[in-house]
Structure formats: C-alpha cells, structure tokens
mmCIF file with all atom_site columns, C-alpha atoms in Angstrom:
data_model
loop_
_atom_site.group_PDB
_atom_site.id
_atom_site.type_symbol
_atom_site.label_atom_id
_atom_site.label_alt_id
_atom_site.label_comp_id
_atom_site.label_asym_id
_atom_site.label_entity_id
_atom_site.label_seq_id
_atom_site.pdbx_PDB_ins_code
_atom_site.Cartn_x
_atom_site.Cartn_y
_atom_site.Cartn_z
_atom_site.occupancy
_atom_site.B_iso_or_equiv
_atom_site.pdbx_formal_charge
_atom_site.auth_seq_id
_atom_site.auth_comp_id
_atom_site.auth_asym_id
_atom_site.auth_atom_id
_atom_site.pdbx_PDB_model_num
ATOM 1   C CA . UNK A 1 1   ? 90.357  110.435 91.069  1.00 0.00 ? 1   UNK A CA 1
ATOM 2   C CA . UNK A 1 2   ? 90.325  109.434 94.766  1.00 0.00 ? 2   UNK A CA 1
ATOM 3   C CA . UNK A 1 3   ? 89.944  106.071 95.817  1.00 0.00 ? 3   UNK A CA 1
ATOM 4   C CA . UNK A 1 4   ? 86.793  104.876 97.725  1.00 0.00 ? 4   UNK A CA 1
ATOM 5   C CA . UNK A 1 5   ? 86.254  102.469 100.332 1.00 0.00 ? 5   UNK A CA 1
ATOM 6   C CA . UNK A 1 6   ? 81.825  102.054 99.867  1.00 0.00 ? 6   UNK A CA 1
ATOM 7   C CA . UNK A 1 7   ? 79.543  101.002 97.679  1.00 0.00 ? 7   UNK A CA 1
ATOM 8   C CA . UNK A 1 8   ? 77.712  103.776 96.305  1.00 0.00 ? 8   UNK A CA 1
ATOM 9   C CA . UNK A 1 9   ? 77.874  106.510 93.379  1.00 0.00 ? 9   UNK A CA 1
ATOM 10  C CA . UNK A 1 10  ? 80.123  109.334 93.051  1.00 0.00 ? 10  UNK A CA 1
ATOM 11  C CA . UNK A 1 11  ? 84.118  110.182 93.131  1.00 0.00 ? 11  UNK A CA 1
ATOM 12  C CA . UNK A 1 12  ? 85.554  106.760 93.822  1.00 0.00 ? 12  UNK A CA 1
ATOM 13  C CA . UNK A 1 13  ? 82.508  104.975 94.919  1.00 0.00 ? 13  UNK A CA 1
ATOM 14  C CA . UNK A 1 14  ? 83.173  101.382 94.558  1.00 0.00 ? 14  UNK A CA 1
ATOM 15  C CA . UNK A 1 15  ? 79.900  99.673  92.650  1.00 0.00 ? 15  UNK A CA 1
ATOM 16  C CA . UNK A 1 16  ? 78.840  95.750  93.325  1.00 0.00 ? 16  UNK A CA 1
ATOM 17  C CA . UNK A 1 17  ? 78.613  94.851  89.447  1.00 0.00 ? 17  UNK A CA 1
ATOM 18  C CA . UNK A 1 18  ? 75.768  94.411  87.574  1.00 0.00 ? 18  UNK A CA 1
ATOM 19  C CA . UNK A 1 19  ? 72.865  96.096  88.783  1.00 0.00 ? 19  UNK A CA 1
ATOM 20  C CA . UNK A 1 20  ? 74.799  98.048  91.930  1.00 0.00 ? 20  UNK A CA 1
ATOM 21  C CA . UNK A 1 21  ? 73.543  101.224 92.979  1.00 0.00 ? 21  UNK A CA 1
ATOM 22  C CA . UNK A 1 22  ? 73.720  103.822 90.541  1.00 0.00 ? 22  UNK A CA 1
ATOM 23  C CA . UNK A 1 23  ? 72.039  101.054 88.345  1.00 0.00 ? 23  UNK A CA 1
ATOM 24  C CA . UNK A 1 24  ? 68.260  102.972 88.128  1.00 0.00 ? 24  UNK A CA 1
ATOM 25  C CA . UNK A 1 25  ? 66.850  100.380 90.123  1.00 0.00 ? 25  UNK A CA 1
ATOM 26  C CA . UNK A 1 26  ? 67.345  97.773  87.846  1.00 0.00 ? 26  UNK A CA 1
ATOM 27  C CA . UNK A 1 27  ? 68.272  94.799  90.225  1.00 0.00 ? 27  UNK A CA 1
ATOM 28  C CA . UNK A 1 28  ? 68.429  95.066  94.285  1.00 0.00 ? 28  UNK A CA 1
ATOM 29  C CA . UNK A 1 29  ? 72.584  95.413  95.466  1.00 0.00 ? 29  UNK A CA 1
ATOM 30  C CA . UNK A 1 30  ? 74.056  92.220  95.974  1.00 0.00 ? 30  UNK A CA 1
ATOM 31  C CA . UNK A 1 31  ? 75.064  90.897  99.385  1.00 0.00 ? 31  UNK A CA 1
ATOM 32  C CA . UNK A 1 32  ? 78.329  89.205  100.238 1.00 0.00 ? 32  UNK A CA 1
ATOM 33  C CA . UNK A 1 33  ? 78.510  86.295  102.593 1.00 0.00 ? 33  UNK A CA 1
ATOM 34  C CA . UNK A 1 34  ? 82.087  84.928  103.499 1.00 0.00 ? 34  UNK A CA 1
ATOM 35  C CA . UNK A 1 35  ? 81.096  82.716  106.344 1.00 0.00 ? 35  UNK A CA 1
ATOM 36  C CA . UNK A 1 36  ? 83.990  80.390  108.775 1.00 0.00 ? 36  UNK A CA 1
ATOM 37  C CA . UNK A 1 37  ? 82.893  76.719  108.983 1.00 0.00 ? 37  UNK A CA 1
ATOM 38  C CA . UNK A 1 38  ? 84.290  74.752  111.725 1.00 0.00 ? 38  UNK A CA 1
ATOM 39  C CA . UNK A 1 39  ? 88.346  74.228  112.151 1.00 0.00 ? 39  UNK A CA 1
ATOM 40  C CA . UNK A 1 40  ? 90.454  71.437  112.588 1.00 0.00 ? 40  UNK A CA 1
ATOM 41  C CA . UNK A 1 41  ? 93.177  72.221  115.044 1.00 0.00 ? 41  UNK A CA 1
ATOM 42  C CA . UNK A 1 42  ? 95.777  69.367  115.663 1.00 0.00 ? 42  UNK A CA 1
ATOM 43  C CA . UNK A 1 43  ? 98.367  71.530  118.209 1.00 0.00 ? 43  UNK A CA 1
ATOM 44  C CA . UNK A 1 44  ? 98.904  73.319  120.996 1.00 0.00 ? 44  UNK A CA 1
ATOM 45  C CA . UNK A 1 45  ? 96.232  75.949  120.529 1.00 0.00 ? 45  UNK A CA 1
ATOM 46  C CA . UNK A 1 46  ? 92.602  75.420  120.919 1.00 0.00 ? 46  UNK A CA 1
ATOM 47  C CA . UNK A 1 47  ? 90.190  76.388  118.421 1.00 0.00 ? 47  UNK A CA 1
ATOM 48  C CA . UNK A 1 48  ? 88.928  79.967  119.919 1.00 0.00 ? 48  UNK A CA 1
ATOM 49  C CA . UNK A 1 49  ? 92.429  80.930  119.889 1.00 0.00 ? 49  UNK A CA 1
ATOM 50  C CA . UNK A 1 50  ? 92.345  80.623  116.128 1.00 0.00 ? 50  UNK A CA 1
ATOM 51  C CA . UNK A 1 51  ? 88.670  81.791  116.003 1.00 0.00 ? 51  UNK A CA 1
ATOM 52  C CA . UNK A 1 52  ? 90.000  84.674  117.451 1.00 0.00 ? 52  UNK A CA 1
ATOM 53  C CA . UNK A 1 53  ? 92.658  85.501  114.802 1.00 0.00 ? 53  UNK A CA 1
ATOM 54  C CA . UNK A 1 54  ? 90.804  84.786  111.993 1.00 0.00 ? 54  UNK A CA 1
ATOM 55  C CA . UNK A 1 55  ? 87.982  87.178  112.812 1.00 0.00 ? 55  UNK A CA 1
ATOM 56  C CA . UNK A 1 56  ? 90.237  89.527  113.389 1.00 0.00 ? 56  UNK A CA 1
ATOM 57  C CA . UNK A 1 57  ? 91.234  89.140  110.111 1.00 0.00 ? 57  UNK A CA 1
ATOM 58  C CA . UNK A 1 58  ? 87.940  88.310  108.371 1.00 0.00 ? 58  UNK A CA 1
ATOM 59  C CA . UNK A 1 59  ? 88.012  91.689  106.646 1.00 0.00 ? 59  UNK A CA 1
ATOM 60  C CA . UNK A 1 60  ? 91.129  91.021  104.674 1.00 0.00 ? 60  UNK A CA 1
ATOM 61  C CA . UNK A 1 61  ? 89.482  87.374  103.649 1.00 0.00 ? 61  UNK A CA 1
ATOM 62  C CA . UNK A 1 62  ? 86.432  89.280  102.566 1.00 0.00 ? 62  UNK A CA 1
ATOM 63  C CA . UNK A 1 63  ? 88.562  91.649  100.658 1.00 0.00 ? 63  UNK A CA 1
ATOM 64  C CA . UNK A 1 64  ? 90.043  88.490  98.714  1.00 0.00 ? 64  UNK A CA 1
ATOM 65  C CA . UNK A 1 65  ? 86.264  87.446  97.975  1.00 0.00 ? 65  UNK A CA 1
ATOM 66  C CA . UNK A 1 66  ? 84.656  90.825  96.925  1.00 0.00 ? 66  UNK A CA 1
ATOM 67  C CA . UNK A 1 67  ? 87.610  91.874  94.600  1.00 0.00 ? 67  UNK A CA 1
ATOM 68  C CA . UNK A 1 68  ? 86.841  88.575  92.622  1.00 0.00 ? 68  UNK A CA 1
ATOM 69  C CA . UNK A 1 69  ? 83.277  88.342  92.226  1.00 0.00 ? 69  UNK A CA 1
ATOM 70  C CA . UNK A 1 70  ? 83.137  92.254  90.928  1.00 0.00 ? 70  UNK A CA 1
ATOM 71  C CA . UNK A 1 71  ? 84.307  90.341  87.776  1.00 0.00 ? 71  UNK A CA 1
ATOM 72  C CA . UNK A 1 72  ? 82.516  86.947  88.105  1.00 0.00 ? 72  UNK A CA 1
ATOM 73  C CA . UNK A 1 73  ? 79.152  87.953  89.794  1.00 0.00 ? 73  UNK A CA 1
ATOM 74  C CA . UNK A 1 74  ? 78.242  83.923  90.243  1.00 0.00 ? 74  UNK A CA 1
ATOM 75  C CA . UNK A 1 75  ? 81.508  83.402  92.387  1.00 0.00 ? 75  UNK A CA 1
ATOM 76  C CA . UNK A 1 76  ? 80.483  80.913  95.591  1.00 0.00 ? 76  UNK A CA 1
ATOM 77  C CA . UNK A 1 77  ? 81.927  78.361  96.821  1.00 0.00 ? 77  UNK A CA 1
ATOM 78  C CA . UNK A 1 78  ? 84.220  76.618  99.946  1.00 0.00 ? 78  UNK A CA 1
ATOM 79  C CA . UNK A 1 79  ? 88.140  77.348  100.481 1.00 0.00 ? 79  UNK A CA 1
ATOM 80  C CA . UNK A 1 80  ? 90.025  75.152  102.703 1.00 0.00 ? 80  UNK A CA 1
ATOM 81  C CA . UNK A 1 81  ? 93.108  76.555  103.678 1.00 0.00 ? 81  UNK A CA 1
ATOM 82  C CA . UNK A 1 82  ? 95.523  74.575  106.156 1.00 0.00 ? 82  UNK A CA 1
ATOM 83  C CA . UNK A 1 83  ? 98.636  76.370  107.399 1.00 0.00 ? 83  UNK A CA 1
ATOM 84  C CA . UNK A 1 84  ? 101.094 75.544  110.527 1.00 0.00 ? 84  UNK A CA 1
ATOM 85  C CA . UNK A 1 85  ? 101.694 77.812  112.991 1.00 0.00 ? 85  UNK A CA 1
ATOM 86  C CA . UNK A 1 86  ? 105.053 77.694  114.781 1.00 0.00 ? 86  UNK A CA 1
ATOM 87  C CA . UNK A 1 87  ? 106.439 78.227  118.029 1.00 0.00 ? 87  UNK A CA 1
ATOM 88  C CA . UNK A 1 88  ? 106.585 82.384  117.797 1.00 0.00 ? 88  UNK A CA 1
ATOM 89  C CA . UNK A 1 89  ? 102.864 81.854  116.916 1.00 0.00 ? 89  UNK A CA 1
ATOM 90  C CA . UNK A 1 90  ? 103.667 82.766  113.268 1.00 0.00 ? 90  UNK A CA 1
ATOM 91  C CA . UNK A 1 91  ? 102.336 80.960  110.539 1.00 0.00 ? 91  UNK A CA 1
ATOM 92  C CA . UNK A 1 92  ? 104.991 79.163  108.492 1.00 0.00 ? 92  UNK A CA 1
ATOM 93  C CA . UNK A 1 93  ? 102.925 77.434  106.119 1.00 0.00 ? 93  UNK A CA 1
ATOM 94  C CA . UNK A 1 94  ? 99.947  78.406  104.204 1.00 0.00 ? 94  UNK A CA 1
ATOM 95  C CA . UNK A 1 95  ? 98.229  76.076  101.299 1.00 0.00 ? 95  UNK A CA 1
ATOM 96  C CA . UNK A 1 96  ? 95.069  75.173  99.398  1.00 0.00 ? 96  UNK A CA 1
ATOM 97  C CA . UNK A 1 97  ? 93.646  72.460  101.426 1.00 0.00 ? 97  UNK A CA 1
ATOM 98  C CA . UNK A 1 98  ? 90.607  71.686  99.085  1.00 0.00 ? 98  UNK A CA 1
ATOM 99  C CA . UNK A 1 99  ? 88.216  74.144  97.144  1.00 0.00 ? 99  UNK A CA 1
ATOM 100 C CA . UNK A 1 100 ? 84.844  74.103  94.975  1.00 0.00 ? 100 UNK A CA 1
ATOM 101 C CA . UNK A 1 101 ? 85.540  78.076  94.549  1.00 0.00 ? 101 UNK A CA 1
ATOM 102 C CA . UNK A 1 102 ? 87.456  77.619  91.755  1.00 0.00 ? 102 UNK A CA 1
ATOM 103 C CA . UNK A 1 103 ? 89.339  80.694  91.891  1.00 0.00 ? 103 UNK A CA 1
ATOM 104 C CA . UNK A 1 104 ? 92.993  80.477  91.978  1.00 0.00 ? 104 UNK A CA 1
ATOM 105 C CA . UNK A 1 105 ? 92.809  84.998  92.517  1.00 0.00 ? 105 UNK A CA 1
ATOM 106 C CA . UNK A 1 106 ? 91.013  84.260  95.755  1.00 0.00 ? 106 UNK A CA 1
ATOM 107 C CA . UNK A 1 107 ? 92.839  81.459  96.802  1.00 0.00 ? 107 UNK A CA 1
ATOM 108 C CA . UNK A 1 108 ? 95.803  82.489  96.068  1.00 0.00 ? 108 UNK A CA 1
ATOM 109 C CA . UNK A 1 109 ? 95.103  85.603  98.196  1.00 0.00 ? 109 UNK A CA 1
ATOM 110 C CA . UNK A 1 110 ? 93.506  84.203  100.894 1.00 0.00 ? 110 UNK A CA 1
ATOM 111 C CA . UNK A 1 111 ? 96.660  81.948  101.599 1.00 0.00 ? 111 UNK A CA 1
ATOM 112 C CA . UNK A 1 112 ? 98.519  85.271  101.381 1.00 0.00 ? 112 UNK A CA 1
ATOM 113 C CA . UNK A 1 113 ? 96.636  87.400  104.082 1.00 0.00 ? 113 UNK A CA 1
ATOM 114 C CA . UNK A 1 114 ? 97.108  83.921  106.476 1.00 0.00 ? 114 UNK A CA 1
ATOM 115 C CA . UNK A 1 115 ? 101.131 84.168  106.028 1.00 0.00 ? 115 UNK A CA 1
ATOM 116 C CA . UNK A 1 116 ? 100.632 87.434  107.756 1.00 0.00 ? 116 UNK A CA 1
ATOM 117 C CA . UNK A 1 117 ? 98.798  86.201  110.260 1.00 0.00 ? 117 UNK A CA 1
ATOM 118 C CA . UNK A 1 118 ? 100.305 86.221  114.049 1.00 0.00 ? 118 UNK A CA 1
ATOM 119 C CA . UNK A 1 119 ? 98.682  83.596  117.034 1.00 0.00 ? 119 UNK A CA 1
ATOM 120 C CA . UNK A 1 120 ? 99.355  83.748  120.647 1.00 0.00 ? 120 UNK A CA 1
ATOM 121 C CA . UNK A 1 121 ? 102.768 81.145  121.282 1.00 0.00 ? 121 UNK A CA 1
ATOM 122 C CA . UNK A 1 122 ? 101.855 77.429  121.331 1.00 0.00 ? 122 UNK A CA 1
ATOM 123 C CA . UNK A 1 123 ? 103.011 75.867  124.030 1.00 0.00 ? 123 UNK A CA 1
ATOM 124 C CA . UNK A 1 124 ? 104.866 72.519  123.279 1.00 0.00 ? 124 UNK A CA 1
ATOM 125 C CA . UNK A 1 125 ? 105.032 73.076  119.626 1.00 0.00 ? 125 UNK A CA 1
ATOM 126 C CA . UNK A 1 126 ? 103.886 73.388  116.246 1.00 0.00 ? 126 UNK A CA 1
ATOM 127 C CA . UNK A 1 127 ? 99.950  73.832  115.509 1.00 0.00 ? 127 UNK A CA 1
ATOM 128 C CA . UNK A 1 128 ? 98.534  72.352  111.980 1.00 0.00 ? 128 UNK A CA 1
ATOM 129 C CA . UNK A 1 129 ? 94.615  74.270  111.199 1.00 0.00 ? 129 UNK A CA 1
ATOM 130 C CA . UNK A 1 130 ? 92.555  73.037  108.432 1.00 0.00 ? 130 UNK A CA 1
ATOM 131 C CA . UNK A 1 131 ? 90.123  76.078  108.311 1.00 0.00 ? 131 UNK A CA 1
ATOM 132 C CA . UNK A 1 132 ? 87.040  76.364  105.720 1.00 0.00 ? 132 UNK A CA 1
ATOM 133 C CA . UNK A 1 133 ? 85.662  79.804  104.573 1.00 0.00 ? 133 UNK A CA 1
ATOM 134 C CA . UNK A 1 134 ? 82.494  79.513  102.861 1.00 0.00 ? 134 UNK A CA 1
ATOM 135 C CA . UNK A 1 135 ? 81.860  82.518  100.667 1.00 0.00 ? 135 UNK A CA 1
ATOM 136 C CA . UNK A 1 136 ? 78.580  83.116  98.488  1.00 0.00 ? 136 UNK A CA 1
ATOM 137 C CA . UNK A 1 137 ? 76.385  86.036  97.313  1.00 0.00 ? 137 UNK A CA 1
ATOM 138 C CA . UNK A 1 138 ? 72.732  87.086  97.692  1.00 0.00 ? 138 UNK A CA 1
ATOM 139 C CA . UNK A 1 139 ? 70.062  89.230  96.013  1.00 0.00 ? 139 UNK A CA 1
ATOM 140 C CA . UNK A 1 140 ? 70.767  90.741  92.583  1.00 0.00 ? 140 UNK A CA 1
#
C-alpha cells in the first residue's frame, strides 16, 4: 500500500491508537503536545539563534514523539538534550542531559535529528545548549 502522512482512514492513513478516527466514535482523537522550555546557552550564540533552529526543526522532534506513543498511548514526559555546537555552526555533540520520558526510542532519536542540526557560525568559539522539550498528550 502507499504510505500516508495524516491521521485519518483509508489507503495509508496513519491512525492515533486507541480510539483514533476510524474508531466509531468511541473516544475523541488524541492531541500531541511537544512543547520547548527555556534553553541554557553558555557560547557565542544567543538563545533566539537556537530558538530559531530548533523550530525549524520541531517537526522532526515531534516525529520522534508521535512514532513512540502510537505504541505507549500514556507517553509524557521532559527530555533534556545538551549538545555543543562548533565553530562551522555544526553540532558536534549531542547527549541525554536528564529525562522523566523514559523512552530510550525517543531519546535516542531526538539526539539524532540534533546531530543534523546546522546554526549560524559562533563567533569566538564553541557554544554548549542544554535545551528541554516537554512532550505530553491530550483528549482520548
């Protein structure tokens, strides 16, 4: 079959889990929420600059998220991820800072999707970030 990119029913039509559309009504669709807290930035870039990036890139963070809680519905939590960024404005490093997610899939991902990451050039050298993503889901 051909792969989807919704939610919805029909050829390829990704669901939400239990109670998704297609469900006859039995339970509302559930609603994803990967909020960004607030980042530390100890560098040569200030904090919009990484803003920037990383919602730029949100989608591929939510992507990380919604692939793991098709198969644990109850999936919320925090993700700190630190990484440095060097003087290219590439990211070098990307780790686990601290999580309550308990999901090494999604964390393991997320610090993926930063590696790929590109930020304007520091200027004077190396940038650490300590960023939080707070993910969660409503309804159902």
């Amino acid at each position: 079959g051909k792969l989807g990119t919704g939610s919805g029913v029909g050829k390829g039509g990704a669901g939400t889990g239990k109670g998704g559309p297609g469900a006859r009504g039995k339970r509302a669709e559930r609603k994803i929420s990967v909020k960004r807290g607030k980042p530390k930035v100890n560098g040569y870039l200030s904090p919009e600059q990484i803003n920037r990036v990383v919602r730029a890139n949100q989608a591929a963070v939510r992507y990380c998220y919604e692939t793991e809680v098709q198969r644990q519905p109850n999936l919320k939590g925090r993700v700190e991820i630190s990484w440095r960024i060097g003087l290219s404005g590439t990211v070098s490093t990307s780790r686990v800072a601290s999580s309550s997610l308990k999901s090494s899939r999604v964390e393991g991902c997320i610090v993926r999707q930063v590696r790929r990451w590109r930020f304007p050039k520091p200027d004077g050298g190396e940038v650490r970030v300590t960023y939080p993503f707070i993910f969660g889901v409503q309804g159902g």
